PDB file of C-alpha atoms and ligand atoms in Angstrom:
ATOM      1  CA  UNK A 183     130.400  49.946  48.184  1.00 94.00           C
ATOM      2  CA  UNK A 184     131.210  51.286  44.722  1.00 97.00           C
ATOM      3  CA  UNK A 185     128.403  51.266  42.197  1.00 97.00           C
ATOM      4  CA  UNK A 186     128.286  52.303  38.515  1.00 97.00           C
ATOM      5  CA  UNK A 187     131.296  53.484  36.563  1.00 98.00           C
ATOM      6  CA  UNK A 188     130.379  57.155  36.150  1.00 97.00           C
ATOM      7  CA  UNK A 189     133.202  58.109  33.780  1.00 97.00           C
ATOM      8  CA  UNK A 190     136.753  57.537  32.642  1.00 98.00           C
ATOM      9  CA  UNK A 191     138.782  60.738  32.303  1.00 98.00           C
ATOM     10  CA  UNK A 192     141.508  60.944  29.656  1.00 98.00           C
ATOM     11  CA  UNK A 193     143.964  63.841  29.681  1.00 98.00           C
ATOM     12  CA  UNK A 194     144.736  65.002  26.147  1.00 98.00           C
ATOM     13  CA  UNK A 195     147.273  67.474  24.734  1.00 97.00           C
ATOM     14  CA  UNK A 196     144.947  68.574  21.895  1.00 97.00           C
ATOM     15  CA  UNK A 197     141.269  68.670  22.785  1.00 97.00           C
ATOM     16  CA  UNK A 198     139.934  69.222  19.260  1.00 97.00           C
ATOM     17  CA  UNK A 199     142.078  66.414  17.850  1.00 98.00           C
ATOM     18  CA  UNK A 200     140.901  64.066  20.595  1.00 98.00           C
ATOM     19  CA  UNK A 201     137.254  65.008  20.051  1.00 98.00           C
ATOM     20  CA  UNK A 202     137.714  64.414  16.323  1.00 98.00           C
ATOM     21  CA  UNK A 203     139.097  60.931  16.939  1.00 98.00           C
ATOM     22  CA  UNK A 204     136.132  60.002  19.124  1.00 98.00           C
ATOM     23  CA  UNK A 205     133.564  61.644  16.812  1.00 98.00           C
ATOM     24  CA  UNK A 206     134.902  60.830  13.346  1.00 98.00           C
ATOM     25  CA  UNK A 207     136.911  57.632  13.851  1.00 98.00           C
ATOM     26  CA  UNK A 208     135.093  55.917  16.715  1.00 98.00           C
ATOM     27  CA  UNK A 209     131.693  57.333  15.763  1.00 98.00           C
ATOM     28  CA  UNK A 210     130.779  58.573  19.238  1.00 98.00           C
ATOM     29  CA  UNK A 211     128.592  61.520  20.243  1.00 97.00           C
ATOM     30  CA  UNK A 212     130.798  64.266  21.702  1.00 98.00           C
ATOM     31  CA  UNK A 213     129.823  67.522  23.410  1.00 96.00           C
ATOM     32  CA  UNK A 214     131.108  71.005  22.789  1.00 96.00           C
ATOM     33  CA  UNK A 215     134.117  71.971  24.948  1.00 97.00           C
ATOM     34  CA  UNK A 216     133.166  73.293  28.374  1.00 95.00           C
ATOM     35  CA  UNK A 217     135.508  75.391  30.504  1.00 95.00           C
ATOM     36  CA  UNK A 218     135.449  74.454  34.174  1.00 91.00           C
ATOM     37  CA  UNK A 219     137.732  77.100  35.691  1.00 91.00           C
ATOM     38  CA  UNK A 220     137.126  75.945  39.264  1.00 86.00           C
ATOM     39  CA  UNK A 221     138.557  72.545  38.264  1.00 88.00           C
ATOM     40  CA  UNK A 222     141.341  73.860  36.039  1.00 93.00           C
ATOM     41  CA  UNK A 223     140.179  71.946  32.977  1.00 95.00           C
ATOM     42  CA  UNK A 224     138.351  72.258  29.706  1.00 97.00           C
ATOM     43  CA  UNK A 225     136.326  69.107  29.156  1.00 96.00           C
ATOM     44  CA  UNK A 226     134.558  67.412  26.258  1.00 97.00           C
ATOM     45  CA  UNK A 227     132.064  64.735  27.228  1.00 96.00           C
ATOM     46  CA  UNK A 228     131.806  61.584  25.121  1.00 98.00           C
ATOM     47  CA  UNK A 229     128.408  60.039  25.789  1.00 96.00           C
ATOM     48  CA  UNK A 230     128.281  56.259  25.667  1.00 97.00           C
ATOM     49  CA  UNK A 231     125.224  54.128  26.418  1.00 96.00           C
ATOM     50  CA  UNK A 232     126.631  52.842  29.716  1.00 96.00           C
ATOM     51  CA  UNK A 233     129.079  55.540  30.830  1.00 97.00           C
ATOM     52  CA  UNK A 234     130.958  58.684  29.775  1.00 97.00           C
ATOM     53  CA  UNK A 235     134.461  59.430  28.660  1.00 98.00           C
ATOM     54  CA  UNK A 236     135.730  62.865  29.674  1.00 97.00           C
ATOM     55  CA  UNK A 237     138.491  64.361  27.558  1.00 98.00           C
ATOM     56  CA  UNK A 238     140.421  66.746  29.835  1.00 97.00           C
ATOM     57  CA  UNK A 239     142.704  69.575  28.804  1.00 97.00           C
ATOM     58  CA  UNK A 240     144.459  71.984  31.179  1.00 97.00           C
ATOM     59  CA  UNK A 241     142.838  75.370  31.785  1.00 96.00           C
ATOM     60  CA  UNK A 242     144.690  78.077  33.701  1.00 90.00           C
ATOM     61  CA  UNK A 243     148.019  78.097  35.495  1.00 85.00           C
ATOM     62  CA  UNK A 244     147.674  75.389  38.144  1.00 87.00           C
ATOM     63  CA  UNK A 245     145.623  72.774  36.357  1.00 92.00           C
ATOM     64  CA  UNK A 246     145.602  69.325  37.985  1.00 88.00           C
ATOM     65  CA  UNK A 247     146.202  67.732  34.569  1.00 94.00           C
ATOM     66  CA  UNK A 248     149.169  69.892  33.471  1.00 95.00           C
ATOM     67  CA  UNK A 249     151.757  67.826  35.351  1.00 94.00           C
ATOM     68  CA  UNK A 250     150.174  64.618  34.090  1.00 94.00           C
ATOM     69  CA  UNK A 251     150.559  65.792  30.486  1.00 96.00           C
ATOM     70  CA  UNK A 252     154.185  66.757  31.148  1.00 95.00           C
ATOM     71  CA  UNK A 253     154.845  63.146  32.154  1.00 95.00           C
ATOM     72  CA  UNK A 254     152.564  61.681  29.448  1.00 95.00           C
ATOM     73  CA  UNK A 255     153.013  63.848  26.385  1.00 95.00           C
ATOM     74  CA  UNK A 256     150.581  61.912  24.181  1.00 96.00           C
ATOM     75  CA  UNK A 257     147.896  61.905  26.894  1.00 97.00           C
ATOM     76  CA  UNK A 258     146.518  58.988  28.855  1.00 97.00           C
ATOM     77  CA  UNK A 259     143.937  57.773  31.325  1.00 97.00           C
ATOM     78  CA  UNK A 260     143.912  60.271  34.194  1.00 96.00           C
ATOM     79  CA  UNK A 261     141.303  58.776  36.533  1.00 97.00           C
ATOM     80  CA  UNK A 262     138.268  56.553  36.794  1.00 98.00           C
ATOM     81  CA  UNK A 263     135.127  57.635  38.634  1.00 97.00           C
ATOM     82  CA  UNK A 264     132.844  55.286  40.543  1.00 98.00           C
ATOM     83  CA  UNK A 265     129.515  56.249  42.035  1.00 98.00           C
ATOM     84  CA  UNK A 266     128.746  55.798  45.725  1.00 98.00           C
ATOM     85  CA  UNK A 267     125.474  56.291  47.609  1.00 97.00           C
ATOM     86  CA  UNK A 268     126.937  58.191  50.559  1.00 97.00           C
ATOM     87  CA  UNK A 269     130.304  59.858  50.109  1.00 97.00           C
ATOM     88  CA  UNK A 270     130.902  60.515  53.822  1.00 97.00           C
ATOM     89  CA  UNK A 271     130.184  56.882  54.689  1.00 97.00           C
ATOM     90  CA  UNK A 272     132.479  55.835  51.827  1.00 97.00           C
ATOM     91  CA  UNK A 273     135.268  58.130  53.063  1.00 97.00           C
ATOM     92  CA  UNK A 274     135.009  56.830  56.611  1.00 97.00           C
ATOM     93  CA  UNK A 275     135.005  53.225  55.410  1.00 97.00           C
ATOM     94  CA  UNK A 276     138.109  53.860  53.277  1.00 96.00           C
ATOM     95  CA  UNK A 277     139.924  55.601  56.115  1.00 94.00           C
ATOM     96  CA  UNK A 278     139.177  52.635  58.394  1.00 96.00           C
ATOM     97  CA  UNK A 279     140.685  50.354  55.704  1.00 96.00           C
ATOM     98  CA  UNK A 280     143.836  52.481  55.515  1.00 96.00           C
ATOM     99  CA  UNK A 281     143.198  53.977  52.059  1.00 96.00           C
ATOM    100  CA  UNK A 282     144.367  57.545  51.574  1.00 96.00           C
ATOM    101  CA  UNK A 283     141.901  60.244  50.558  1.00 96.00           C
ATOM    102  CA  UNK A 284     143.603  63.154  48.790  1.00 95.00           C
ATOM    103  CA  UNK A 285     143.387  66.747  50.024  1.00 92.00           C
ATOM    104  CA  UNK A 286     141.775  67.554  53.353  1.00 93.00           C
ATOM    105  CA  UNK A 287     139.354  64.634  53.138  1.00 91.00           C
ATOM    106  CA  UNK A 288     136.323  66.854  52.715  1.00 94.00           C
ATOM    107  CA  UNK A 289     134.257  66.272  49.547  1.00 95.00           C
ATOM    108  CA  UNK A 290     134.338  69.010  46.912  1.00 92.00           C
ATOM    109  CA  UNK A 291     131.700  69.735  44.310  1.00 90.00           C
ATOM    110  CA  UNK A 292     132.856  68.002  41.136  1.00 86.00           C
ATOM    111  CA  UNK A 293     132.359  68.624  37.433  1.00 82.00           C
ATOM    112  CA  UNK A 294     128.744  67.382  37.576  1.00 85.00           C
ATOM    113  CA  UNK A 295     127.661  69.474  40.564  1.00 89.00           C
ATOM    114  CA  UNK A 296     127.876  66.521  42.959  1.00 94.00           C
ATOM    115  CA  UNK A 297     130.256  65.843  45.882  1.00 96.00           C
ATOM    116  CA  UNK A 298     133.474  64.046  44.952  1.00 96.00           C
ATOM    117  CA  UNK A 299     136.645  62.735  46.595  1.00 96.00           C
ATOM    118  CA  UNK A 300     139.873  61.434  45.084  1.00 96.00           C
ATOM    119  CA  UNK A 301     141.814  58.416  46.385  1.00 97.00           C
ATOM    120  CA  UNK A 302     145.563  57.958  46.255  1.00 96.00           C
ATOM    121  CA  UNK A 303     146.636  56.059  43.122  1.00 96.00           C
ATOM    122  CA  UNK A 304     149.243  54.061  45.041  1.00 96.00           C
ATOM    123  CA  UNK A 305     146.438  52.465  47.058  1.00 96.00           C
ATOM    124  CA  UNK A 306     144.450  51.444  43.954  1.00 97.00           C
ATOM    125  CA  UNK A 307     146.640  49.697  41.397  1.00 97.00           C
ATOM    126  CA  UNK A 308     148.325  52.875  40.197  1.00 96.00           C
ATOM    127  CA  UNK A 309     145.031  54.488  39.193  1.00 97.00           C
ATOM    128  CA  UNK A 310     143.682  57.758  40.525  1.00 97.00           C
ATOM    129  CA  UNK A 311     140.126  56.985  41.682  1.00 98.00           C
ATOM    130  CA  UNK A 312     137.346  59.568  41.967  1.00 97.00           C
ATOM    131  CA  UNK A 313     134.243  58.800  44.004  1.00 98.00           C
ATOM    132  CA  UNK A 314     131.083  60.721  43.187  1.00 97.00           C
ATOM    133  CA  UNK A 315     127.951  60.694  45.275  1.00 97.00           C
ATOM    134  CA  UNK A 316     125.266  59.626  42.820  1.00 92.00           C
TER     135      UNK A 316
HETATM  136 CO1  LIG B 251     136.226  62.952  36.965  1.00 52.32          CO
END
């Protein structure tokens, strides 16, 4: 069911420092910071030949990454995102298998303008999983 790895999201306490590490130490191409207020994050995209890394920093008062950074002060991997062809079919398949979809189970429009869902980390090896309709 899952297809390409779309991105790995890393929550970081200092966005400019993280971008500098990826740009200057690892030699990657990094974007300018982009505020995504509807998602409660500022993001920098690291473009790799086969996928993306998204450096996430909290934006606003109820950011979904603020609590994560309280528990992981140096930052860490926040979620992985896999592409699916049909997000409703994927959701229904997962529900039939007993996997928990977060929220009300209805896809939201994600950071790339495409429908996404998040799956409970306890069902997937302790990792928050995002599904994005490709
Ligand atoms: Co994501």
